[in-house]
């Protein structure tokens, strides 16, 4: 790895050695979650994601039953999600969220779980997902949050309600 860039350009799964990363700090929350993935979805999750350029804000890799979510610029571990086999599916029941205010500013369990699901859907499963928000936000603030979370816009859709009720 050179200056935080991946070693190769092939399609090998992301690993902890693919990026410069920091461990989840001792100051973190344990969250109960309930999610299920199909075998095909789990295969995609295990591939992880290595940023291609500065606009990619996340580095994701799967190891030892945990999907690890790191910010690409700093290497900070923000989330970890435990995913284990259950019959013919894969279940997520435990997550961890960074609570070190020097590394991560959000402190909402609900927002963190929604953000993990959003990142999995958008980055790893390549499907449409609605941006989570940590409470009521103006559209301009939502755009700033999406830029912070995701970098460049990647095909968003929004509904605008006009004053007369027409869409």
PDB file of C-alpha atoms in Angstrom:
ATOM      1  CA  UNK A   1       0.000   0.000   0.000  1.00  0.00           C
ATOM      2  CA  UNK A   2       1.322   3.448  -0.921  1.00  0.00           C
ATOM      3  CA  UNK A   3      -0.176   6.601   0.626  1.00  0.00           C
ATOM      4  CA  UNK A   4      -3.365   4.770   1.574  1.00  0.00           C
ATOM      5  CA  UNK A   5      -3.934   3.448  -1.950  1.00  0.00           C
ATOM      6  CA  UNK A   6      -4.636  -0.181  -2.643  1.00  0.00           C
ATOM      7  CA  UNK A   7      -1.826  -2.423  -3.740  1.00  0.00           C
ATOM      8  CA  UNK A   8      -3.439  -3.911  -6.825  1.00  0.00           C
ATOM      9  CA  UNK A   9      -6.243  -3.074  -9.204  1.00  0.00           C
ATOM     10  CA  UNK A  10      -7.669  -6.599  -9.422  1.00  0.00           C
ATOM     11  CA  UNK A  11     -11.034  -7.704  -8.062  1.00  0.00           C
ATOM     12  CA  UNK A  12      -9.741  -9.549  -5.020  1.00  0.00           C
ATOM     13  CA  UNK A  13     -11.750  -9.102  -1.836  1.00  0.00           C
ATOM     14  CA  UNK A  14     -10.794  -6.154   0.350  1.00  0.00           C
ATOM     15  CA  UNK A  15      -8.761  -7.117   3.417  1.00  0.00           C
ATOM     16  CA  UNK A  16      -7.420  -5.234   6.432  1.00  0.00           C
ATOM     17  CA  UNK A  17      -4.114  -4.972   4.550  1.00  0.00           C
ATOM     18  CA  UNK A  18      -5.749  -3.278   1.545  1.00  0.00           C
ATOM     19  CA  UNK A  19      -5.849   0.138   3.252  1.00  0.00           C
ATOM     20  CA  UNK A  20      -4.295   2.057   6.128  1.00  0.00           C
ATOM     21  CA  UNK A  21      -6.793   1.649   8.959  1.00  0.00           C
ATOM     22  CA  UNK A  22      -7.229   2.242  12.666  1.00  0.00           C
ATOM     23  CA  UNK A  23      -9.016  -0.152  15.040  1.00  0.00           C
ATOM     24  CA  UNK A  24     -12.395   0.620  16.562  1.00  0.00           C
ATOM     25  CA  UNK A  25     -11.648   2.658  19.701  1.00  0.00           C
ATOM     26  CA  UNK A  26     -12.423   1.391  23.186  1.00  0.00           C
ATOM     27  CA  UNK A  27     -15.033   4.139  23.344  1.00  0.00           C
ATOM     28  CA  UNK A  28     -17.779   2.492  21.278  1.00  0.00           C
ATOM     29  CA  UNK A  29     -21.391   1.348  21.579  1.00  0.00           C
ATOM     30  CA  UNK A  30     -22.655  -2.224  21.241  1.00  0.00           C
ATOM     31  CA  UNK A  31     -25.912  -2.236  19.284  1.00  0.00           C
ATOM     32  CA  UNK A  32     -28.471  -4.979  18.855  1.00  0.00           C
ATOM     33  CA  UNK A  33     -29.549  -5.259  15.233  1.00  0.00           C
ATOM     34  CA  UNK A  34     -31.672  -7.655  13.232  1.00  0.00           C
ATOM     35  CA  UNK A  35     -30.855  -8.122   9.577  1.00  0.00           C
ATOM     36  CA  UNK A  36     -30.813 -11.012   7.163  1.00  0.00           C
ATOM     37  CA  UNK A  37     -28.885 -11.434   3.922  1.00  0.00           C
ATOM     38  CA  UNK A  38     -29.203 -14.042   1.218  1.00  0.00           C
ATOM     39  CA  UNK A  39     -26.227 -16.163   0.198  1.00  0.00           C
ATOM     40  CA  UNK A  40     -25.723 -14.004  -2.936  1.00  0.00           C
ATOM     41  CA  UNK A  41     -25.873 -10.798  -0.894  1.00  0.00           C
ATOM     42  CA  UNK A  42     -23.384 -12.225   1.581  1.00  0.00           C
ATOM     43  CA  UNK A  43     -20.958 -13.051  -1.224  1.00  0.00           C
ATOM     44  CA  UNK A  44     -21.090  -9.387  -2.310  1.00  0.00           C
ATOM     45  CA  UNK A  45     -20.661  -8.216   1.302  1.00  0.00           C
ATOM     46  CA  UNK A  46     -17.582 -10.409   1.726  1.00  0.00           C
ATOM     47  CA  UNK A  47     -15.928  -8.682  -1.261  1.00  0.00           C
ATOM     48  CA  UNK A  48     -15.890  -5.380   0.621  1.00  0.00           C
ATOM     49  CA  UNK A  49     -15.003  -2.119  -1.078  1.00  0.00           C
ATOM     50  CA  UNK A  50     -11.672  -0.453  -1.782  1.00  0.00           C
ATOM     51  CA  UNK A  51     -11.929   3.259  -2.645  1.00  0.00           C
ATOM     52  CA  UNK A  52     -11.020   4.077  -6.219  1.00  0.00           C
ATOM     53  CA  UNK A  53     -10.506   7.831  -5.790  1.00  0.00           C
ATOM     54  CA  UNK A  54     -10.817  10.700  -3.293  1.00  0.00           C
ATOM     55  CA  UNK A  55     -14.598  10.893  -3.781  1.00  0.00           C
ATOM     56  CA  UNK A  56     -15.061   7.406  -2.324  1.00  0.00           C
ATOM     57  CA  UNK A  57     -15.521   8.042   1.392  1.00  0.00           C
ATOM     58  CA  UNK A  58     -15.483   4.451   2.728  1.00  0.00           C
ATOM     59  CA  UNK A  59     -13.241   1.418   2.882  1.00  0.00           C
ATOM     60  CA  UNK A  60     -15.149  -1.774   3.790  1.00  0.00           C
ATOM     61  CA  UNK A  61     -13.770  -5.235   4.421  1.00  0.00           C
ATOM     62  CA  UNK A  62     -15.079  -8.475   5.920  1.00  0.00           C
ATOM     63  CA  UNK A  63     -12.970 -10.561   8.308  1.00  0.00           C
ATOM     64  CA  UNK A  64     -13.645 -13.064  11.090  1.00  0.00           C
ATOM     65  CA  UNK A  65     -17.420 -12.642  10.892  1.00  0.00           C
ATOM     66  CA  UNK A  66     -17.309  -8.809  10.975  1.00  0.00           C
ATOM     67  CA  UNK A  67     -17.960  -6.257   8.245  1.00  0.00           C
ATOM     68  CA  UNK A  68     -15.701  -3.304   9.075  1.00  0.00           C
ATOM     69  CA  UNK A  69     -16.546   0.249   7.971  1.00  0.00           C
ATOM     70  CA  UNK A  70     -13.621   2.698   7.822  1.00  0.00           C
ATOM     71  CA  UNK A  71     -13.502   6.274   6.570  1.00  0.00           C
ATOM     72  CA  UNK A  72     -11.196   6.257   3.567  1.00  0.00           C
ATOM     73  CA  UNK A  73      -9.313   9.492   4.241  1.00  0.00           C
ATOM     74  CA  UNK A  74      -8.520   8.895   7.917  1.00  0.00           C
ATOM     75  CA  UNK A  75      -8.719   5.105   8.250  1.00  0.00           C
ATOM     76  CA  UNK A  76     -10.993   5.629  11.270  1.00  0.00           C
ATOM     77  CA  UNK A  77     -13.172   2.641  12.108  1.00  0.00           C
ATOM     78  CA  UNK A  78     -16.717   3.972  12.420  1.00  0.00           C
ATOM     79  CA  UNK A  79     -18.769   0.752  12.478  1.00  0.00           C
ATOM     80  CA  UNK A  80     -18.479  -3.028  12.707  1.00  0.00           C
ATOM     81  CA  UNK A  81     -21.322  -5.425  11.900  1.00  0.00           C
ATOM     82  CA  UNK A  82     -21.249  -9.090  12.895  1.00  0.00           C
ATOM     83  CA  UNK A  83     -22.768 -11.368  10.234  1.00  0.00           C
ATOM     84  CA  UNK A  84     -23.035 -15.112  10.887  1.00  0.00           C
ATOM     85  CA  UNK A  85     -24.551 -18.016   8.928  1.00  0.00           C
ATOM     86  CA  UNK A  86     -28.026 -19.104  10.010  1.00  0.00           C
ATOM     87  CA  UNK A  87     -29.583 -21.987   8.098  1.00  0.00           C
ATOM     88  CA  UNK A  88     -29.526 -20.900   4.436  1.00  0.00           C
ATOM     89  CA  UNK A  89     -29.186 -17.164   5.193  1.00  0.00           C
ATOM     90  CA  UNK A  90     -26.779 -14.847   6.980  1.00  0.00           C
ATOM     91  CA  UNK A  91     -27.917 -12.863  10.011  1.00  0.00           C
ATOM     92  CA  UNK A  92     -26.622  -9.659  11.550  1.00  0.00           C
ATOM     93  CA  UNK A  93     -27.441  -9.374  15.258  1.00  0.00           C
ATOM     94  CA  UNK A  94     -24.670  -7.229  16.763  1.00  0.00           C
ATOM     95  CA  UNK A  95     -23.095  -3.990  15.609  1.00  0.00           C
ATOM     96  CA  UNK A  96     -20.529  -1.661  17.094  1.00  0.00           C
ATOM     97  CA  UNK A  97     -20.407   2.096  16.570  1.00  0.00           C
ATOM     98  CA  UNK A  98     -17.552   4.479  17.279  1.00  0.00           C
ATOM     99  CA  UNK A  99     -18.334   6.837  20.178  1.00  0.00           C
ATOM    100  CA  UNK A 100     -15.019   8.696  20.364  1.00  0.00           C
ATOM    101  CA  UNK A 101     -16.064  12.338  19.760  1.00  0.00           C
ATOM    102  CA  UNK A 102     -12.583  13.075  18.372  1.00  0.00           C
ATOM    103  CA  UNK A 103     -13.185  10.520  15.603  1.00  0.00           C
ATOM    104  CA  UNK A 104     -16.949  10.452  15.028  1.00  0.00           C
ATOM    105  CA  UNK A 105     -19.506  13.156  15.743  1.00  0.00           C
ATOM    106  CA  UNK A 106     -22.833  11.320  15.504  1.00  0.00           C
ATOM    107  CA  UNK A 107     -24.058   9.610  18.680  1.00  0.00           C
ATOM    108  CA  UNK A 108     -27.408   8.113  17.625  1.00  0.00           C
ATOM    109  CA  UNK A 109     -27.829   4.332  17.686  1.00  0.00           C
ATOM    110  CA  UNK A 110     -30.784   4.548  15.272  1.00  0.00           C
ATOM    111  CA  UNK A 111     -28.866   6.726  12.793  1.00  0.00           C
ATOM    112  CA  UNK A 112     -25.836   4.443  12.991  1.00  0.00           C
ATOM    113  CA  UNK A 113     -27.838   1.287  12.232  1.00  0.00           C
ATOM    114  CA  UNK A 114     -29.649   3.025   9.364  1.00  0.00           C
ATOM    115  CA  UNK A 115     -26.318   4.295   8.011  1.00  0.00           C
ATOM    116  CA  UNK A 116     -24.769   0.815   8.072  1.00  0.00           C
ATOM    117  CA  UNK A 117     -27.758  -0.559   6.135  1.00  0.00           C
ATOM    118  CA  UNK A 118     -27.548   2.375   3.693  1.00  0.00           C
ATOM    119  CA  UNK A 119     -23.826   1.844   3.074  1.00  0.00           C
ATOM    120  CA  UNK A 120     -24.269  -1.896   2.525  1.00  0.00           C
ATOM    121  CA  UNK A 121     -27.129  -1.292   0.094  1.00  0.00           C
ATOM    122  CA  UNK A 122     -25.452   1.536  -1.853  1.00  0.00           C
ATOM    123  CA  UNK A 123     -21.809   0.440  -1.864  1.00  0.00           C
ATOM    124  CA  UNK A 124     -21.772  -3.353  -1.601  1.00  0.00           C
ATOM    125  CA  UNK A 125     -25.133  -4.431  -3.027  1.00  0.00           C
ATOM    126  CA  UNK A 126     -25.422  -1.600  -5.559  1.00  0.00           C
ATOM    127  CA  UNK A 127     -29.095  -0.962  -4.924  1.00  0.00           C
ATOM    128  CA  UNK A 128     -31.205   2.106  -4.290  1.00  0.00           C
ATOM    129  CA  UNK A 129     -31.344   3.195  -0.653  1.00  0.00           C
ATOM    130  CA  UNK A 130     -32.754   6.229   1.086  1.00  0.00           C
ATOM    131  CA  UNK A 131     -30.232   8.413   2.873  1.00  0.00           C
ATOM    132  CA  UNK A 132     -30.721   8.234   6.656  1.00  0.00           C
ATOM    133  CA  UNK A 133     -30.830  11.497   8.561  1.00  0.00           C
ATOM    134  CA  UNK A 134     -30.150  12.090  12.258  1.00  0.00           C
ATOM    135  CA  UNK A 135     -33.455  13.947  12.725  1.00  0.00           C
ATOM    136  CA  UNK A 136     -35.334  16.547  10.736  1.00  0.00           C
ATOM    137  CA  UNK A 137     -33.087  18.284   8.187  1.00  0.00           C
ATOM    138  CA  UNK A 138     -33.537  20.893   5.494  1.00  0.00           C
ATOM    139  CA  UNK A 139     -32.845  19.669   1.935  1.00  0.00           C
ATOM    140  CA  UNK A 140     -29.572  21.636   1.782  1.00  0.00           C
ATOM    141  CA  UNK A 141     -28.425  19.993   5.029  1.00  0.00           C
ATOM    142  CA  UNK A 142     -29.389  16.576   3.625  1.00  0.00           C
ATOM    143  CA  UNK A 143     -27.235  17.292   0.561  1.00  0.00           C
ATOM    144  CA  UNK A 144     -24.305  18.212   2.816  1.00  0.00           C
ATOM    145  CA  UNK A 145     -24.801  14.997   4.817  1.00  0.00           C
ATOM    146  CA  UNK A 146     -24.893  12.903   1.637  1.00  0.00           C
ATOM    147  CA  UNK A 147     -21.711  14.601   0.404  1.00  0.00           C
ATOM    148  CA  UNK A 148     -20.104  13.833   3.787  1.00  0.00           C
ATOM    149  CA  UNK A 149     -21.260  10.203   3.790  1.00  0.00           C
ATOM    150  CA  UNK A 150     -20.907   9.311   0.133  1.00  0.00           C
ATOM    151  CA  UNK A 151     -18.790  11.842  -1.738  1.00  0.00           C
ATOM    152  CA  UNK A 152     -20.015  12.590  -5.216  1.00  0.00           C
ATOM    153  CA  UNK A 153     -23.735  12.009  -5.880  1.00  0.00           C
ATOM    154  CA  UNK A 154     -24.414   8.559  -7.309  1.00  0.00           C
ATOM    155  CA  UNK A 155     -27.894   8.713  -8.810  1.00  0.00           C
ATOM    156  CA  UNK A 156     -30.271  10.068  -6.224  1.00  0.00           C
ATOM    157  CA  UNK A 157     -33.988  10.595  -6.590  1.00  0.00           C
ATOM    158  CA  UNK A 158     -36.193  12.988  -4.703  1.00  0.00           C
ATOM    159  CA  UNK A 159     -39.849  13.963  -4.671  1.00  0.00           C
ATOM    160  CA  UNK A 160     -40.742  17.632  -4.644  1.00  0.00           C
ATOM    161  CA  UNK A 161     -44.214  18.601  -3.427  1.00  0.00           C
ATOM    162  CA  UNK A 162     -45.481  21.800  -5.035  1.00  0.00           C
ATOM    163  CA  UNK A 163     -47.634  24.284  -3.168  1.00  0.00           C
ATOM    164  CA  UNK A 164     -50.809  23.225  -5.023  1.00  0.00           C
ATOM    165  CA  UNK A 165     -50.278  19.561  -4.153  1.00  0.00           C
ATOM    166  CA  UNK A 166     -49.093  18.463  -7.602  1.00  0.00           C
ATOM    167  CA  UNK A 167     -45.974  16.346  -7.852  1.00  0.00           C
TER     168      UNK A 167
END
